[in-house]
CSV table of C-alpha atoms and ligand atoms in Angstrom, one decimal:
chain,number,residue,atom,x,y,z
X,806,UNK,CA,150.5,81.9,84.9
X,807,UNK,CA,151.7,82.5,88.0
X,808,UNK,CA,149.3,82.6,90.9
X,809,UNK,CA,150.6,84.7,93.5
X,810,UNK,CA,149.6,87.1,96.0
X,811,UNK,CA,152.8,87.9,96.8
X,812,UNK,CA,155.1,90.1,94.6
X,813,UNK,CA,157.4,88.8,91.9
X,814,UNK,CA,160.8,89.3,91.7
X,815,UNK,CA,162.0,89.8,88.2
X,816,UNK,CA,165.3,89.7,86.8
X,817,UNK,CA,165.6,91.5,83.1
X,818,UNK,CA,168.4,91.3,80.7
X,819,UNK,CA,169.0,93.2,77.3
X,820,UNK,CA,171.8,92.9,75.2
X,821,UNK,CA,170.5,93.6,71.2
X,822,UNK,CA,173.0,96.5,70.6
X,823,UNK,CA,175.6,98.5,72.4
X,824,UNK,CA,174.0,98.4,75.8
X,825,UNK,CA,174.4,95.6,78.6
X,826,UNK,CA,171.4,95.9,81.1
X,827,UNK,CA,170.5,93.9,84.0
X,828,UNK,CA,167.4,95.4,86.0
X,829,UNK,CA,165.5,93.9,88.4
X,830,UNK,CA,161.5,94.8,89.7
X,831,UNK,CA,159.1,94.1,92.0
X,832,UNK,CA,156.2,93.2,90.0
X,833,UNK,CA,156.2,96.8,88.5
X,834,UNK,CA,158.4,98.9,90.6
X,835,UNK,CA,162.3,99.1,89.2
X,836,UNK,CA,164.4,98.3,92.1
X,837,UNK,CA,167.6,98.4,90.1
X,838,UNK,CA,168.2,99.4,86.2
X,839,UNK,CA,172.5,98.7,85.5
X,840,UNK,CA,172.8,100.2,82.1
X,841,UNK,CA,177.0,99.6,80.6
X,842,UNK,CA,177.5,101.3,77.1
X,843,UNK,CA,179.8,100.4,74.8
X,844,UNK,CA,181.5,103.9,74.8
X,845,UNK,CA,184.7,102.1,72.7
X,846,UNK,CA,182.3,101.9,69.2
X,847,UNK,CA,183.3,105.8,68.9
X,848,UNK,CA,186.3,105.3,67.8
X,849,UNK,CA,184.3,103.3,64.4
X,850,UNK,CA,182.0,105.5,64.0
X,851,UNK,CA,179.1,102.8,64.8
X,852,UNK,CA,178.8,99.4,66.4
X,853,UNK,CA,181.1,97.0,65.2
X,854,UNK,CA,179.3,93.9,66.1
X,855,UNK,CA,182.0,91.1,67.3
X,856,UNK,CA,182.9,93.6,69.3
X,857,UNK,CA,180.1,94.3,70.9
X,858,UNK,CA,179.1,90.3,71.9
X,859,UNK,CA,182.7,90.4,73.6
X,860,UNK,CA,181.9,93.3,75.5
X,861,UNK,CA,178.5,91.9,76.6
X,862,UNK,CA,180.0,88.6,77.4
X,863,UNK,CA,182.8,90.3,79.7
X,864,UNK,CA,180.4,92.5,81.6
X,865,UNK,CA,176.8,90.3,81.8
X,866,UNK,CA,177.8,88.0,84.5
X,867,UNK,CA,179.5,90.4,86.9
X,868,UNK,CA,176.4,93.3,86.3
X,869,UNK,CA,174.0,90.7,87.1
X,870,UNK,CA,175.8,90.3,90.6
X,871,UNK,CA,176.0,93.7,90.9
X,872,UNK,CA,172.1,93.8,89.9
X,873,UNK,CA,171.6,91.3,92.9
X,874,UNK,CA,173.3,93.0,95.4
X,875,UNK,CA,171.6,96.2,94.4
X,876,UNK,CA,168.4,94.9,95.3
X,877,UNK,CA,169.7,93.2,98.1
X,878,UNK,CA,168.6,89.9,96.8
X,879,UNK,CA,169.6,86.1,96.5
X,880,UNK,CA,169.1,84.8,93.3
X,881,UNK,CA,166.5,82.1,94.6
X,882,UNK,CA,164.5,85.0,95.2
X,883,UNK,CA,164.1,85.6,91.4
X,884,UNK,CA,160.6,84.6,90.6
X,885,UNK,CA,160.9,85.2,86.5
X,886,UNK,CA,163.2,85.7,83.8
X,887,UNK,CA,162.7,87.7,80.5
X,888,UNK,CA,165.4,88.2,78.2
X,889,UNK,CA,165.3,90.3,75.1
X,890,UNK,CA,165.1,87.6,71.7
X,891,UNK,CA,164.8,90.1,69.3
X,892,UNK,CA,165.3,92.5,66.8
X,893,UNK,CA,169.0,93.5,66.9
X,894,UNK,CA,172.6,92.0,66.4
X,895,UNK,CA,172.3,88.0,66.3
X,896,UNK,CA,175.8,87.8,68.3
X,897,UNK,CA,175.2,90.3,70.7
X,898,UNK,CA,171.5,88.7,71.6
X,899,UNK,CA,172.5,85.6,72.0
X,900,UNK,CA,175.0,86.5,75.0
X,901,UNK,CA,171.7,87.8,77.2
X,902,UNK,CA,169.4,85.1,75.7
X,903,UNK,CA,171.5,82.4,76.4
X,904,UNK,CA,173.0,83.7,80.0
X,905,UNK,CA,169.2,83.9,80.8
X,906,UNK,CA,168.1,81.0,79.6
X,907,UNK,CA,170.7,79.0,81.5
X,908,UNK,CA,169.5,81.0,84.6
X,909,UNK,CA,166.2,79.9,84.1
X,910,UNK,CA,167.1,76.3,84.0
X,911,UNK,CA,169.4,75.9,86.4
X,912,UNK,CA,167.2,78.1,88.9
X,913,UNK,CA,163.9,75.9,87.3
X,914,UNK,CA,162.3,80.0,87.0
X,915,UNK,CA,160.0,80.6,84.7
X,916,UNK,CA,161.5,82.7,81.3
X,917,UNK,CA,159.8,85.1,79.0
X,918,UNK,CA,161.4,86.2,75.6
X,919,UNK,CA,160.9,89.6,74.9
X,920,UNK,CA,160.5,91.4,71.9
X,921,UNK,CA,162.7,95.0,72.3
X,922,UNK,CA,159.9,97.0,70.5
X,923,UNK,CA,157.0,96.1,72.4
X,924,UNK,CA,160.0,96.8,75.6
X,925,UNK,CA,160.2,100.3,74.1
X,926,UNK,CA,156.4,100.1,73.0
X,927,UNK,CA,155.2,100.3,76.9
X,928,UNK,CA,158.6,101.6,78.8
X,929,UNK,CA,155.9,104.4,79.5
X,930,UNK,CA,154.8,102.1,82.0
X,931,UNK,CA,157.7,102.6,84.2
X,932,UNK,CA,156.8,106.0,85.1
X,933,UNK,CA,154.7,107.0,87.7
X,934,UNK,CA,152.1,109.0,85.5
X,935,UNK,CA,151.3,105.4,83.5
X,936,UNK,CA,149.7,106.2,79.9
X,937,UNK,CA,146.0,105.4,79.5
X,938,UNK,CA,144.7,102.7,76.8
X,939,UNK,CA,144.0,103.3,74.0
X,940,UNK,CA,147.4,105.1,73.3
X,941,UNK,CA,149.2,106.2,70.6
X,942,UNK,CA,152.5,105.3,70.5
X,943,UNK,CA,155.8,106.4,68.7
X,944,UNK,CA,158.6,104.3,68.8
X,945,UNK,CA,162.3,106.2,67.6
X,946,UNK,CA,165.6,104.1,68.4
X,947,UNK,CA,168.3,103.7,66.3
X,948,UNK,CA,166.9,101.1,64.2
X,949,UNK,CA,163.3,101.7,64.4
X,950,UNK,CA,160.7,104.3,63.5
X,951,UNK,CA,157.1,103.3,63.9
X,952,UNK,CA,153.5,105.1,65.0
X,953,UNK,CA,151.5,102.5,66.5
X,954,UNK,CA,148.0,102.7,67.5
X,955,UNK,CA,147.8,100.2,71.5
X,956,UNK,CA,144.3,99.1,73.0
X,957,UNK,CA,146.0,96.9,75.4
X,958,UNK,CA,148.8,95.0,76.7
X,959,UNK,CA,148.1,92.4,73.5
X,960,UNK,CA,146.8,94.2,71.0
X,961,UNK,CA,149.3,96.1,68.9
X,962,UNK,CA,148.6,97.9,66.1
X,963,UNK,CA,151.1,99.4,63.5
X,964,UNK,CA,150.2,102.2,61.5
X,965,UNK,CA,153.3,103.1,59.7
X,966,UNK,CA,156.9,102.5,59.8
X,967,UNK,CA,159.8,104.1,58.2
X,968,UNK,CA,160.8,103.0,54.3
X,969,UNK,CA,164.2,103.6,54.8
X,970,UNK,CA,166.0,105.0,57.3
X,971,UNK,CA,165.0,105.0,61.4
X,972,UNK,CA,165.1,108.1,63.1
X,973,UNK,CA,168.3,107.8,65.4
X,974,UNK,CA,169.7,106.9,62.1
X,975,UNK,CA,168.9,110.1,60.5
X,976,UNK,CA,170.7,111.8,63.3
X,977,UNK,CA,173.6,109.1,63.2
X,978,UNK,CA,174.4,109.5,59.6
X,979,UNK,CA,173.9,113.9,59.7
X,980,UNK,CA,176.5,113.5,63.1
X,981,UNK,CA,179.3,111.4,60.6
X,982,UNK,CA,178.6,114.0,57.9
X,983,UNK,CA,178.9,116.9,60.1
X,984,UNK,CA,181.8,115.6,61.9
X,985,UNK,CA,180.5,114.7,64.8
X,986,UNK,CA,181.1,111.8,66.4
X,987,UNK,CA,178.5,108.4,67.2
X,988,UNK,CA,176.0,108.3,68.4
X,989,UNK,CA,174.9,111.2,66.5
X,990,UNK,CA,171.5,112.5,68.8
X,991,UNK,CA,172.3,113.9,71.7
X,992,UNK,CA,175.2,115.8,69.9
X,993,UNK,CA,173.1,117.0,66.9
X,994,UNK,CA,170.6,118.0,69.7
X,995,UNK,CA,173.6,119.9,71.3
X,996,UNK,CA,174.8,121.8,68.4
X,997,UNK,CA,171.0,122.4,67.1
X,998,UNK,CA,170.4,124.4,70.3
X,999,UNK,CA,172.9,126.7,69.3
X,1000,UNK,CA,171.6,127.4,65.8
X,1001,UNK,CA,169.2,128.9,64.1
X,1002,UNK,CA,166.4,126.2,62.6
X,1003,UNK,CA,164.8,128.3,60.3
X,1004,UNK,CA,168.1,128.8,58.3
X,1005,UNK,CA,167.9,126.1,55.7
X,1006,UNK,CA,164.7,124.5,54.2
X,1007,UNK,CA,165.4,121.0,54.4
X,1008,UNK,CA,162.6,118.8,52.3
X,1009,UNK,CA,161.6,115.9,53.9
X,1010,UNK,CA,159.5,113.6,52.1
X,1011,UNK,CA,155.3,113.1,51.5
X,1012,UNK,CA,154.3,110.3,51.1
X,1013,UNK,CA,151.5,108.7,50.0
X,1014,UNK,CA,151.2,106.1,52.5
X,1015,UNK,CA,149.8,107.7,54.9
X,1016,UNK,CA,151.5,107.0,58.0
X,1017,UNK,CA,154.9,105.6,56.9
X,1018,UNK,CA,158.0,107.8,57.0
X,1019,UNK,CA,161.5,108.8,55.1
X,1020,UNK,CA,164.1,110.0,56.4
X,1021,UNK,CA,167.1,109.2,53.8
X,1022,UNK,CA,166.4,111.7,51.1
X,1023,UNK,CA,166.9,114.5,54.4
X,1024,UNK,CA,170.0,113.1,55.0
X,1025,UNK,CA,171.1,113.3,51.3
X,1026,UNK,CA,169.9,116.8,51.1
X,1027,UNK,CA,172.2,118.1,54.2
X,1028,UNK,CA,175.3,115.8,52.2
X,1029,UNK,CA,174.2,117.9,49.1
X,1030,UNK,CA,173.7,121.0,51.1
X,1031,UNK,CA,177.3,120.9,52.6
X,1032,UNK,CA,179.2,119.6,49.1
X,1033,UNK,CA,177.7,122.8,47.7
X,1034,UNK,CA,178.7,125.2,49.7
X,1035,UNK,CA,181.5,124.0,51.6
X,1036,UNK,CA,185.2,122.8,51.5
X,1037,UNK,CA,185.7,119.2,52.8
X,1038,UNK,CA,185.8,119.6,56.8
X,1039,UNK,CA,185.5,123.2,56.5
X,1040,UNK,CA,182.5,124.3,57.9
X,1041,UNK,CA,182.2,127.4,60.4
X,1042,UNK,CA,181.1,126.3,64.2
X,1043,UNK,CA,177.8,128.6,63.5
X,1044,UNK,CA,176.6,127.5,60.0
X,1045,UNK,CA,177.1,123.9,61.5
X,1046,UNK,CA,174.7,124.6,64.4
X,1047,UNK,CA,172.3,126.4,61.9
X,1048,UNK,CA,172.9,123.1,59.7
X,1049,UNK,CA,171.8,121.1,63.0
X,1050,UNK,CA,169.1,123.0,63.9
X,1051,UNK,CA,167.6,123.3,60.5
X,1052,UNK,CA,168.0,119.2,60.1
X,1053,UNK,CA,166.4,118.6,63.0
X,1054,UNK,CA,163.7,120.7,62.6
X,1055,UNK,CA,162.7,119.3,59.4
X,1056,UNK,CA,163.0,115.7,61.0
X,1057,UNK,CA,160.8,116.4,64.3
X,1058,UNK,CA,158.2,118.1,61.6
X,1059,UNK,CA,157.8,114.6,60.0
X,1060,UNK,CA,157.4,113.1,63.2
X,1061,UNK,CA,154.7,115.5,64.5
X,1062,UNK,CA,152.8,115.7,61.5
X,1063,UNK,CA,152.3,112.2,61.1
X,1064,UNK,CA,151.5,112.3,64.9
X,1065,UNK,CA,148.8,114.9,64.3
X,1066,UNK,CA,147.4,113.0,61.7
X,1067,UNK,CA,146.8,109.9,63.6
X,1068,UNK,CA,145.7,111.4,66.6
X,1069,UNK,CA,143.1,113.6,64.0
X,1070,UNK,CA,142.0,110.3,63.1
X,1071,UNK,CA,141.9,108.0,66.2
X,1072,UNK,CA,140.5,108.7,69.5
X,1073,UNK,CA,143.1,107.9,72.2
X,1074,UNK,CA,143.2,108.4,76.0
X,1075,UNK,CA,146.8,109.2,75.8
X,1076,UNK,CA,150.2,109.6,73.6
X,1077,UNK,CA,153.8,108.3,74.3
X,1078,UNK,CA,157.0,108.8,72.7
X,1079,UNK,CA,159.5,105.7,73.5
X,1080,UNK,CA,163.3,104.8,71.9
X,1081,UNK,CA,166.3,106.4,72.7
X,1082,UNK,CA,165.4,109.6,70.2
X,1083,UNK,CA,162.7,110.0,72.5
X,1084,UNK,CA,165.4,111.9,74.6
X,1085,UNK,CA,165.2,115.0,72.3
X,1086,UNK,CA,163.8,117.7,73.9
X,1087,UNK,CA,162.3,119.5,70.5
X,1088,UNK,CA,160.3,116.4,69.6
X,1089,UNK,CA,159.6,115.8,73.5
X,1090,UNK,CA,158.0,119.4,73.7
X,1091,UNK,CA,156.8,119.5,70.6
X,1092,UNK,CA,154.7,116.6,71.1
X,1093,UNK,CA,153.8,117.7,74.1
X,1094,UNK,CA,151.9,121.0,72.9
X,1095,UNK,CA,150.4,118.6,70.3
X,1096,UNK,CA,148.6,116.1,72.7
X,1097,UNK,CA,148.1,119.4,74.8
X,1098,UNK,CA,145.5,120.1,72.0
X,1099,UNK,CA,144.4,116.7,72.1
X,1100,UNK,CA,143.4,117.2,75.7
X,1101,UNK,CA,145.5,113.8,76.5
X,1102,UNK,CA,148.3,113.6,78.7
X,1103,UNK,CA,152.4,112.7,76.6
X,1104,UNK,CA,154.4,110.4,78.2
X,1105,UNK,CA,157.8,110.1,77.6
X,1106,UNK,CA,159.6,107.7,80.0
X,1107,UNK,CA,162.7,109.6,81.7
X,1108,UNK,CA,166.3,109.8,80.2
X,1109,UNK,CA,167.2,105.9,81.5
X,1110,UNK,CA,164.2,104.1,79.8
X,1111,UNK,CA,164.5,106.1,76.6
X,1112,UNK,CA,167.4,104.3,75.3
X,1113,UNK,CA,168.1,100.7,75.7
X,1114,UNK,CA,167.4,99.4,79.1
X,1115,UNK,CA,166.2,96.2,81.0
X,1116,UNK,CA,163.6,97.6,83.5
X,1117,UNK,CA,161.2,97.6,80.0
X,1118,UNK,CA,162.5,94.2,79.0
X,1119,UNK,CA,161.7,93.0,83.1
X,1120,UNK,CA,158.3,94.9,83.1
X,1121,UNK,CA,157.1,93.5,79.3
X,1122,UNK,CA,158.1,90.5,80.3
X,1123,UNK,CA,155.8,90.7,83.5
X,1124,UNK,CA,153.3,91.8,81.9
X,1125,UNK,CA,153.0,89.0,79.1
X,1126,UNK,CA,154.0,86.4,82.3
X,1127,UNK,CA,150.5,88.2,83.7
X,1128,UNK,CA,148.9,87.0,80.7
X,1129,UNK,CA,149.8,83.4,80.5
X,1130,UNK,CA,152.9,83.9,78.3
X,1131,UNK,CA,155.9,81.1,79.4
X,1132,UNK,CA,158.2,80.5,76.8
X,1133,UNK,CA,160.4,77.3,76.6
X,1134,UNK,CA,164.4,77.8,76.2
X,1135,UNK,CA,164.3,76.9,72.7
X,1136,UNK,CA,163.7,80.5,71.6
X,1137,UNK,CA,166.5,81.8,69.3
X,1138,UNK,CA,167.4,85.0,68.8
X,1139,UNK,CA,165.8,87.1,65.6
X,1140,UNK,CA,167.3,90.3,63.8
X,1141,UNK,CA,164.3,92.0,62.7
X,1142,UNK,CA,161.1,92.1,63.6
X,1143,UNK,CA,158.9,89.0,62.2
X,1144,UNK,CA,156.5,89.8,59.5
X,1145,UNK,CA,153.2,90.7,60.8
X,1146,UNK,CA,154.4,90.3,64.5
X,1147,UNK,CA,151.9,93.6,65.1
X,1148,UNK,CA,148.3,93.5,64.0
X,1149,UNK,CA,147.0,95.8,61.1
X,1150,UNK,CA,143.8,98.0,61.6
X,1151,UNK,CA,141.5,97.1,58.5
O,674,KG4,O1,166.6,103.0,71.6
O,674,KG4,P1,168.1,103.2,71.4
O,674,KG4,O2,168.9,103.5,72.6
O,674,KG4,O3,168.8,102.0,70.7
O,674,KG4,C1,168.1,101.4,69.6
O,674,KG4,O4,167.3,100.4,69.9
O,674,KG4,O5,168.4,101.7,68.5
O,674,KG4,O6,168.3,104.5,70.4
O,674,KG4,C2,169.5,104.9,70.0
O,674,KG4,C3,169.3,106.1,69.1
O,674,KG4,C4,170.6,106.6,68.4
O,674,KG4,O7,170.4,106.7,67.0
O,674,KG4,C5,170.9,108.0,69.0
O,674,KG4,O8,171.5,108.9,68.1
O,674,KG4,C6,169.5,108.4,69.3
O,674,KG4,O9,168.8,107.3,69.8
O,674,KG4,N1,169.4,109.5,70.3
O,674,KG4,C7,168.9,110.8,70.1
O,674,KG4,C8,169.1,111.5,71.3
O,674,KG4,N2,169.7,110.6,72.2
O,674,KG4,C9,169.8,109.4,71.6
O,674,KG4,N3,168.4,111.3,69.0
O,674,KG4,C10,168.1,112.6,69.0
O,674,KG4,N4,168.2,113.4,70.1
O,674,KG4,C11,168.7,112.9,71.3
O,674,KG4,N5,168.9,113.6,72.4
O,675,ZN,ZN1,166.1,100.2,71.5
């Protein structure tokens, strides 16, 4: 623990996908947030992953500078390191891990592994409006769906996850089918705006655990949908917004009802929506009115924390420095997330 009046200067890196991020904080407040996306994985329709470690290797060293400069600091004056270890492409986190690591050692700086989830789980915490404990908490990337239920910095509980298929993968895969190009959200979310959502009833499935979800029997009924009724690659600009809008609907249903159900269930003192599909403005709103009833506030970080960034790796990895937490630089990097890494409520 570091005992310390004064506030910390600390450097964050996060490199488990197609985003490069160096950010840098003053204890909580983001000084600087460098966010470089791997715009070239459009052209394959997802990320390829040797390409993305390349891309992270050319770019981490020089937007760490850049990071530096931003906040107008040395890089004695970092106080602590955190580095995102896991979930996400083995190649692509080892470039951040090990660049931090190294920092660490050489600079003989403390270093905190982060877990990206639990980066998502309180990016909330970056806004000025901070969320209230105990929260619920909905995490929707591209390769995570999960409702969680928070009572503190440390104790995490899950309460469902997806079976198959993650949210931003939902949209991913619908974009490919539709035509549209990767990633698949923000241009789903632009077509749907355009359409009408209650054109087409797409089913979305119950299930019986309560709190889990699936989303891959959606996206097989908007494949069967458009082999019914359309020619390959032939579908009219409006019936492909309706098509959007309709999809989407169904999917932000699924979310919000499951949602409801835990909110019906637990009491919370407030409700966040994290991960890059946190973007969406339909779930956004819709989730809003929901806590609305709940009398609790929703807080949904703004556009730059929704999808990958370092400020949450930098703040989590404050916070769990606040708490004791030093890790020693023989962490490795993990794809998914370990097994019972989050606590169940019995
Ligand atoms: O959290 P994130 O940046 O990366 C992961 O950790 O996965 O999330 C990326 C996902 C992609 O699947 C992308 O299609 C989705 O977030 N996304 C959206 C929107 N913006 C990004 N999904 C729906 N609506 C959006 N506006
Ligand atoms: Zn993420």
């Amino acid at each position: 623990m570091m005992a310390s009046s004064r506030k910390l200067n600390i450097l964050g890196i996060e490199s488990s996908c197609d985003e490069t991020s160096v950010a840098i904080l003053s204890d909580e407040e983001v000084k600087v947030n460098l966010i470089s996306s791997q715009h070239f994985h459009k052209a394959f329709g997802g990320v390829v992953p040797e390409l993305s470690s390349r891309a992270h290797l050319q770019i981490i060293k020089p937007l760490v500078d850049s990071a530096l400069q931003s906040a107008n600091l040395n890089v004695n004056e970092i106080d602590l390191i955190a580095a995102t270890a896991g979930p996400g492409l083995i190649g692509a986190l080892l470039v951040g891990l090990t660049f931090a690591k190294g920092l660490s050692y050489s600079l003989n700086k403390p270093f905190v592994a982060v877990n990206h989830i639990e980066g998502h789980i309180f990016s909330g915490f970056l806004m000025d409006k901070k969320p209230e404990f105990p929260m619920l908490v909905l995490v929707v990337s591209g390769g995570h769906t999960l409702l969680l239920y928070v009572e503190s910095f440390t104790e995490i509980f899950l309460l469902g996850s997806t079976v198959d298929d993650a949210a931003g993968e939902a949209f991913d895969k619908v974009s490919k089918l539709l035509g549209f190009g990767y990633p698949g959200g923000p241009q789903i979310e632009a077509s749907a705006m355009k359409g009408d959502e209650n054109t087409i009833k797409f089913p979305v499935a119950e299930l019986k655990d309560e709190y889990n979800f699936s989303f891959s029997g959606l996206k097989t009924s908007v494949l069967r949908f458009v082999q019914k009724n359309y020619d390959d690659e032939n579908i009219p600009k409006s019936d492909l917004n309706n098509i959007s809008a309709s999809f989407q609907k169904a999917l932000v249903d699924a979310l919000v009802q499951k949602v409801n159900l835990a909110l019906n269930n637990h009491k919370v003192k407030s409700l966040s929506l994290v991960g890059g599909v946190a973007a969406n403005q339909k779930l956004g709103n819709e989730l809003k009115n929901l806590a609305n009833k709940y009398k609790i506030p929703c807080i949904i970080p703004s556009m730059s924390f929704c999808g990958d960034n370092a400020a949450m790796i930098a703040l989590r990895g404050f916070q769990l420095n606040k708490s004791g937490v030093i890790d020693n630089l023989r962490v490795k990097p993990y794809s998914a997330i370990p097994e019972n890494h989050f606590l169940k409520l019995s």
